[in-house]
XYZ file of C-alpha atoms in Angstrom:
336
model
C 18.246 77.668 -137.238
C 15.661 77.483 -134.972
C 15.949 76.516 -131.341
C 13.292 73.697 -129.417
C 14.008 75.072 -126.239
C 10.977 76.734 -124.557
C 11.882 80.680 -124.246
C 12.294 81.630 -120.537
C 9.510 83.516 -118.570
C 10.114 86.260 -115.604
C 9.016 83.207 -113.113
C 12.014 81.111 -114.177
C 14.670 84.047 -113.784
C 13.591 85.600 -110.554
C 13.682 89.242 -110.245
C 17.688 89.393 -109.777
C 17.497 87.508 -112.917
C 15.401 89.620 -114.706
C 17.343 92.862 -113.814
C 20.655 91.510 -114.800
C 18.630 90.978 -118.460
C 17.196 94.573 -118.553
C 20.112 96.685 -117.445
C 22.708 96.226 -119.635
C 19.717 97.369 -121.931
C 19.095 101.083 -120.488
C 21.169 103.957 -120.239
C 21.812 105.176 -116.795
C 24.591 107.497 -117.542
C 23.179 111.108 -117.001
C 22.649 109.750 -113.574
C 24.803 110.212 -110.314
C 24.549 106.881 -109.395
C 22.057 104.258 -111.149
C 20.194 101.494 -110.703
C 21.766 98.673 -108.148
C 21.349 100.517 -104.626
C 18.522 101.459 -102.866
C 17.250 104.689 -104.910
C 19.325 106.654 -107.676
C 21.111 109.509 -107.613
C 20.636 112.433 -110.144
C 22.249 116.040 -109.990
C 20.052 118.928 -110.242
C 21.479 122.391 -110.418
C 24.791 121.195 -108.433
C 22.878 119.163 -105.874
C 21.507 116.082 -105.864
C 18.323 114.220 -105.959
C 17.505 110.742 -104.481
C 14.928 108.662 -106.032
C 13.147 105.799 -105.232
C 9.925 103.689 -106.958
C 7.949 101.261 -105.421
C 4.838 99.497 -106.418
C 1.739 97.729 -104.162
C -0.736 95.333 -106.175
C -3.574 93.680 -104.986
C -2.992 89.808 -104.541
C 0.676 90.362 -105.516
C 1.710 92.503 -102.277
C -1.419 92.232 -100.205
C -5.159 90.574 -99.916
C -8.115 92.493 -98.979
C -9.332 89.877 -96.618
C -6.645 87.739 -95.779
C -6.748 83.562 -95.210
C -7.155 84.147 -91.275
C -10.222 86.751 -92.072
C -8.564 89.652 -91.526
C -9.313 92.538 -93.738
C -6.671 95.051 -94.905
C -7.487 98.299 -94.585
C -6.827 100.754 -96.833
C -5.719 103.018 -94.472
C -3.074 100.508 -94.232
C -2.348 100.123 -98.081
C -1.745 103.579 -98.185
C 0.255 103.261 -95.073
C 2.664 101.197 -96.655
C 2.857 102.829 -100.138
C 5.109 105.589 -98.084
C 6.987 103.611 -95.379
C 8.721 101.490 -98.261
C 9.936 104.466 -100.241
C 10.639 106.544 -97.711
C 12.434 103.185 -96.293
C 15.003 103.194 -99.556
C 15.673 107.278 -99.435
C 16.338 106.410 -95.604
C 18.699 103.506 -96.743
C 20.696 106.112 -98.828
C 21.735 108.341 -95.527
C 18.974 110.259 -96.990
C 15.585 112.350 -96.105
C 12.624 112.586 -97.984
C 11.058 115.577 -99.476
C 8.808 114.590 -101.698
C 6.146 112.040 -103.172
C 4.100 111.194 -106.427
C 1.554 108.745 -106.730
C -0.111 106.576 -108.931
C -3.437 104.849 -108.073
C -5.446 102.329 -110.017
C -9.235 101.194 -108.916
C -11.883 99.051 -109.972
C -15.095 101.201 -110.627
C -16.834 99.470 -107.648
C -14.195 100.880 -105.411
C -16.032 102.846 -102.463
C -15.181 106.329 -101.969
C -14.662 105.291 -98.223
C -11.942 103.128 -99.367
C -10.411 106.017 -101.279
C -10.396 108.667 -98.010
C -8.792 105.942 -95.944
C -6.140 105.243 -98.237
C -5.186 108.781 -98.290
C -5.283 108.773 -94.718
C -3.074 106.436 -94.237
C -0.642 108.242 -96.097
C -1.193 111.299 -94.649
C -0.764 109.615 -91.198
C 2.420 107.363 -92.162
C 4.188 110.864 -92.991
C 3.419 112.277 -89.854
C 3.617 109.141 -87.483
C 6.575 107.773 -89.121
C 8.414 111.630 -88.673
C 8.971 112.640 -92.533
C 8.096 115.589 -91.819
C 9.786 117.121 -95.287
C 7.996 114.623 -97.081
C 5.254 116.866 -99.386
C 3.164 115.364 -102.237
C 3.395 116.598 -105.353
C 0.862 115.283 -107.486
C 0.333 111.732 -108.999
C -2.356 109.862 -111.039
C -5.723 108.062 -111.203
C -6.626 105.067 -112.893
C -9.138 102.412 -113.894
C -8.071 98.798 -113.202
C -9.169 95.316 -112.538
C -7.165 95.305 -109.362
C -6.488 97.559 -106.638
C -1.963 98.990 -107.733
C -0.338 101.565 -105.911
C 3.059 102.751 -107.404
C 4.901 105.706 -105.613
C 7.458 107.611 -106.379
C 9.649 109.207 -103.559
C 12.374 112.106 -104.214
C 15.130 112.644 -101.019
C 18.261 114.651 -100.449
C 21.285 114.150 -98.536
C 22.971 116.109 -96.318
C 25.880 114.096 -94.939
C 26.479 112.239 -98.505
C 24.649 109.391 -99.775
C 25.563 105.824 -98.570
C 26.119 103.095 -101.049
C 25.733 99.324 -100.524
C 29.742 98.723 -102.005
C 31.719 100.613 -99.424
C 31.740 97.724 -96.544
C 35.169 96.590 -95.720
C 36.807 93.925 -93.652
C 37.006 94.637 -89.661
C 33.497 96.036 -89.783
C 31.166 95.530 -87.908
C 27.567 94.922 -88.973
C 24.586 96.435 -87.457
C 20.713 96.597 -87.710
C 18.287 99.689 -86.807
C 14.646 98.638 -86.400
C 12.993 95.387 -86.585
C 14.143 91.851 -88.011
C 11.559 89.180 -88.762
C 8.496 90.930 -87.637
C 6.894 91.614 -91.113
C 7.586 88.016 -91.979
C 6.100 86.533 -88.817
C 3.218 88.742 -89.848
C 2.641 87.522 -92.971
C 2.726 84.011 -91.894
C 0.213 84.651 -89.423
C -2.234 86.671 -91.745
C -1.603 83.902 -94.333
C -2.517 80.982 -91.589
C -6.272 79.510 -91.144
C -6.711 80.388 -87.773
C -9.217 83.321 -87.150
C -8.088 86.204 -86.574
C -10.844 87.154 -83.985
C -9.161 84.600 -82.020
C -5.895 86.677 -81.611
C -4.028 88.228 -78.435
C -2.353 91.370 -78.406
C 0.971 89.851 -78.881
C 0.111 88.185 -82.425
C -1.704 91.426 -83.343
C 1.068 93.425 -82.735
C 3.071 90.865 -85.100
C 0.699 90.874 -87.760
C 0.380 95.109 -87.571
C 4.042 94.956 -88.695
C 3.558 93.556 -92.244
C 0.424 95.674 -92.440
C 1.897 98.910 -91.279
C 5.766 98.733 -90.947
C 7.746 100.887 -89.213
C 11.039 101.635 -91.251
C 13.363 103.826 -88.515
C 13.616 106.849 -90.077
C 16.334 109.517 -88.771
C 18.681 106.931 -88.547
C 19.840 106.707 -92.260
C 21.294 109.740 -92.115
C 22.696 109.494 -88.600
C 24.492 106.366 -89.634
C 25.466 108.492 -92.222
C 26.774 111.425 -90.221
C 28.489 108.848 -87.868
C 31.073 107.193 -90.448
C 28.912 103.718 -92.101
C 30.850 102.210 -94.642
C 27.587 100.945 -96.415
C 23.869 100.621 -95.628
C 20.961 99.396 -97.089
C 17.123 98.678 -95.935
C 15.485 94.903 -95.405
C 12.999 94.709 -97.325
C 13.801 91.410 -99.182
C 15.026 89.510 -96.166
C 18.395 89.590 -93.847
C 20.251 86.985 -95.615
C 19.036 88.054 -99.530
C 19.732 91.425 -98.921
C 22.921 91.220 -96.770
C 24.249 88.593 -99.859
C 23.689 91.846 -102.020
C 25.866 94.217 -99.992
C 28.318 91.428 -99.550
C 28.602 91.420 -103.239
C 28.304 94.860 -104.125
C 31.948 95.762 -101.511
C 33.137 91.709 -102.762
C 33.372 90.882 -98.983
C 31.547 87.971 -96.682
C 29.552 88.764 -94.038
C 29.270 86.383 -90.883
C 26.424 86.932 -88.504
C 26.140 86.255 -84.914
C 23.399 83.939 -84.085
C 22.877 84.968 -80.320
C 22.384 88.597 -81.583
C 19.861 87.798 -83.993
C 18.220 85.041 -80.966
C 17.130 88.585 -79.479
C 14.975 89.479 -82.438
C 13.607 85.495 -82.933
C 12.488 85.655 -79.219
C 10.055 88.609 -79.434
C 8.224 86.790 -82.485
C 6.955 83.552 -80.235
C 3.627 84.286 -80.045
C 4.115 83.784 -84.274
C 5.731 80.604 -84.065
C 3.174 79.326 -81.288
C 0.135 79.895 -83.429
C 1.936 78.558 -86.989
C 4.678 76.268 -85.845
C 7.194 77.683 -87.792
C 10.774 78.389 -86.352
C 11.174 81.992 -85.685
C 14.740 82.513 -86.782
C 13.174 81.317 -90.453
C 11.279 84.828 -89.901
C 14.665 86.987 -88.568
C 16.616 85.324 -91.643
C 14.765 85.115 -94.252
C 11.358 87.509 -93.696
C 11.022 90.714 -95.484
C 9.345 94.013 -95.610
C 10.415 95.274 -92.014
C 12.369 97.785 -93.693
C 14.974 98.261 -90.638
C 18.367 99.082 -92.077
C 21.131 97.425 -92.214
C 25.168 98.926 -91.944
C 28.535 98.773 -91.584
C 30.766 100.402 -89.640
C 34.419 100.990 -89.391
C 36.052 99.619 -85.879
C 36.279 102.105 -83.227
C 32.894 104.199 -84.273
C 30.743 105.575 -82.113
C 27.458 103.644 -83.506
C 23.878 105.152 -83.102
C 22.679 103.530 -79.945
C 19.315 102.390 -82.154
C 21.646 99.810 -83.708
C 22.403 96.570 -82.562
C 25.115 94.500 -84.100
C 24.465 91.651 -85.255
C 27.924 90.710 -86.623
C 30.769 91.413 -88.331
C 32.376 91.826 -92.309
C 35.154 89.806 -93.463
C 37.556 89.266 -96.385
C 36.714 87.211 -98.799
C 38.064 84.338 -100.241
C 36.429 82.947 -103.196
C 35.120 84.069 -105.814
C 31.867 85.006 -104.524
C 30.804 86.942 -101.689
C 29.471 84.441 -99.144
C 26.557 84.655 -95.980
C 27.059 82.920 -92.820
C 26.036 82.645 -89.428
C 28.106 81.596 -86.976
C 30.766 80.565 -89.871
C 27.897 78.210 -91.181
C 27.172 79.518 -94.987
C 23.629 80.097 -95.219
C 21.524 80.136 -98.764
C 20.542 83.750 -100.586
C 17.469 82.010 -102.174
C 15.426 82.216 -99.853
C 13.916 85.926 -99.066
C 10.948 87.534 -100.916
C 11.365 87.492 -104.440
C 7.906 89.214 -106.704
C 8.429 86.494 -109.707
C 8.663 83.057 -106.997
């Protein structure tokens, strides 16, 4: 019997959606840990091997001359193809050792472009302080749009650190920045023109062009007792409801904490009128990490807490601030 309903599309399951379709479908087995955190896990010769894959594509993740007329650089592209895998191995407890990457061009793509792609990776893994971080090789292709995918290997020394180990009485703490990326974007997306910028809304809209995950403290959190960790690259409450239900525990946030991170993105919210704490909630792609820690550790003083984990009582792990439940929809999501 044939059915009249409409078969579903990728744009009307989201990405979680679309991952809880394909999983169930591949066999992760031969692997330490699989998909569901950060990067997987895979043993090699008694130790074991971190992976993580990420992919950049023109109009998709970025626009070579955005609305407000600024271009992106390449440099900057290529920037970003290593922060936000070298972000996830980070995420793990993890350091980075090495790199493969794909690259697909149009034709008409300059050889300029090409050099200062490469030099912003080259400078990312020396800026950002990866300095294991070799590349090994990759691939060159023909397109009709400008795709980056790269793949990042890591190892762990202090054990890797999974998003389901977060437990009641902890407390919950970010390392890096919150709502910067997201400010950025919303200034690179609005009509004003970008030669009309200060410093301060520069600086803002650097940080979705050329983020700055905090490496080093991955595995320091690590080495210091978290519970769980993962990076933000999704958004604080999207990604937080995803730990929350990987441990099946809420998670309550303290607004004042997170007011500090809202204030240093006014120049943002002057220029596009949007509320600022929409950026430290819901904006993604800063890649700072977020963990938990047991009560009475001695957290890395690059942390700040932001708030605390709690039981839960439902069914379903739960997001609040301030004991006000706030939505998971919201966030970065590729397929909405």
């Amino acid at each position: 019997m044939t059915s009249n309903q409409p078969e579903a599309t990728v744009g009307d399951l989201g990405e979680q959606g679309i991952l809880e379709t394909i999983l169930p479908l591949l066999d992760s087995r031969k692997a330490n840990l699989g998909p569901g955190d950060d990067a997987g896990a895979l043993s090699v010769k008694g130790s074991e091997v971190l992976v993580s894959v990420d992919t950049l594509v023109e109009n998709q993740d970025f626009k070579l001359v955005w609305p407000s007329g600024l271009e992106h650089r390449a440099y900057d592209i290529g920037w970003k193809s290593i922060a936000q895998n070298v972000s996830d191995i980070n995420a793990m407890g993890g350091t980075s050792t090495g790199a493969v990457i794909s690259l697909s061009l149009p034709a008409s793509t300059s050889l300029e472009w090409v050099k200062d792609f490469a030099q912003g990776i080259a400078e990312a893994i020396n800026s950002l302080g990866a300095n294991e971080l070799t590349i090994l090789g990759g691939d060159l292709g023909k397109s009709t749009e400008i795709s980056v995918t790269t793949t990042v290997l890591g190892e762990c020394a202090h054990g890797k650190i999974l998003r389901s180990g977060a437990k009641p009485g902890d407390s919950i703490a970010v390392a890096g920045r919150l709502g910067d990326a997201g400010a950025g974007l919303a200034v690179l997306e609005h009509s004003r023109d970008a030669n009309t910028w200060n410093r301060a809304v520069r600086r803002i809209a650097e940080a979705q062009c050329r983020p700055v995950p905090p490496l080093g403290s991955g595995p320091r959190a690590a080495e210091a007792g978290a519970h769980a960790m993962m990076d933000i690259s999704d958004g604080l409450v999207r990604d937080s409801a995803r730990l929350a239900k990987s441990s099946g525990v809420n998670i309550d946030f303290n607004r004042q904490a997170l007011q500090t991170f809202a204030t240093r993105l006014t120049p943002a919210a002057q220029l596009t009128g949007i509320d600022p704490m929409e950026w430290v909630l819901h904006g993604g792609e800063d890649f700072g990490l977020l963990a938990t820690f047991p009560t009475g550790t001695e957290i890395p003083e690059e942390f700040t807490v932001i708030g605390a984990v709690t039981a839960r009582s439902g069914r379903r792990s739960q997001v609040s601030v301030d004991g006000k439940l706030v939505t998971a929809n919201s966030g970065f999501d590729h397929f909405n």
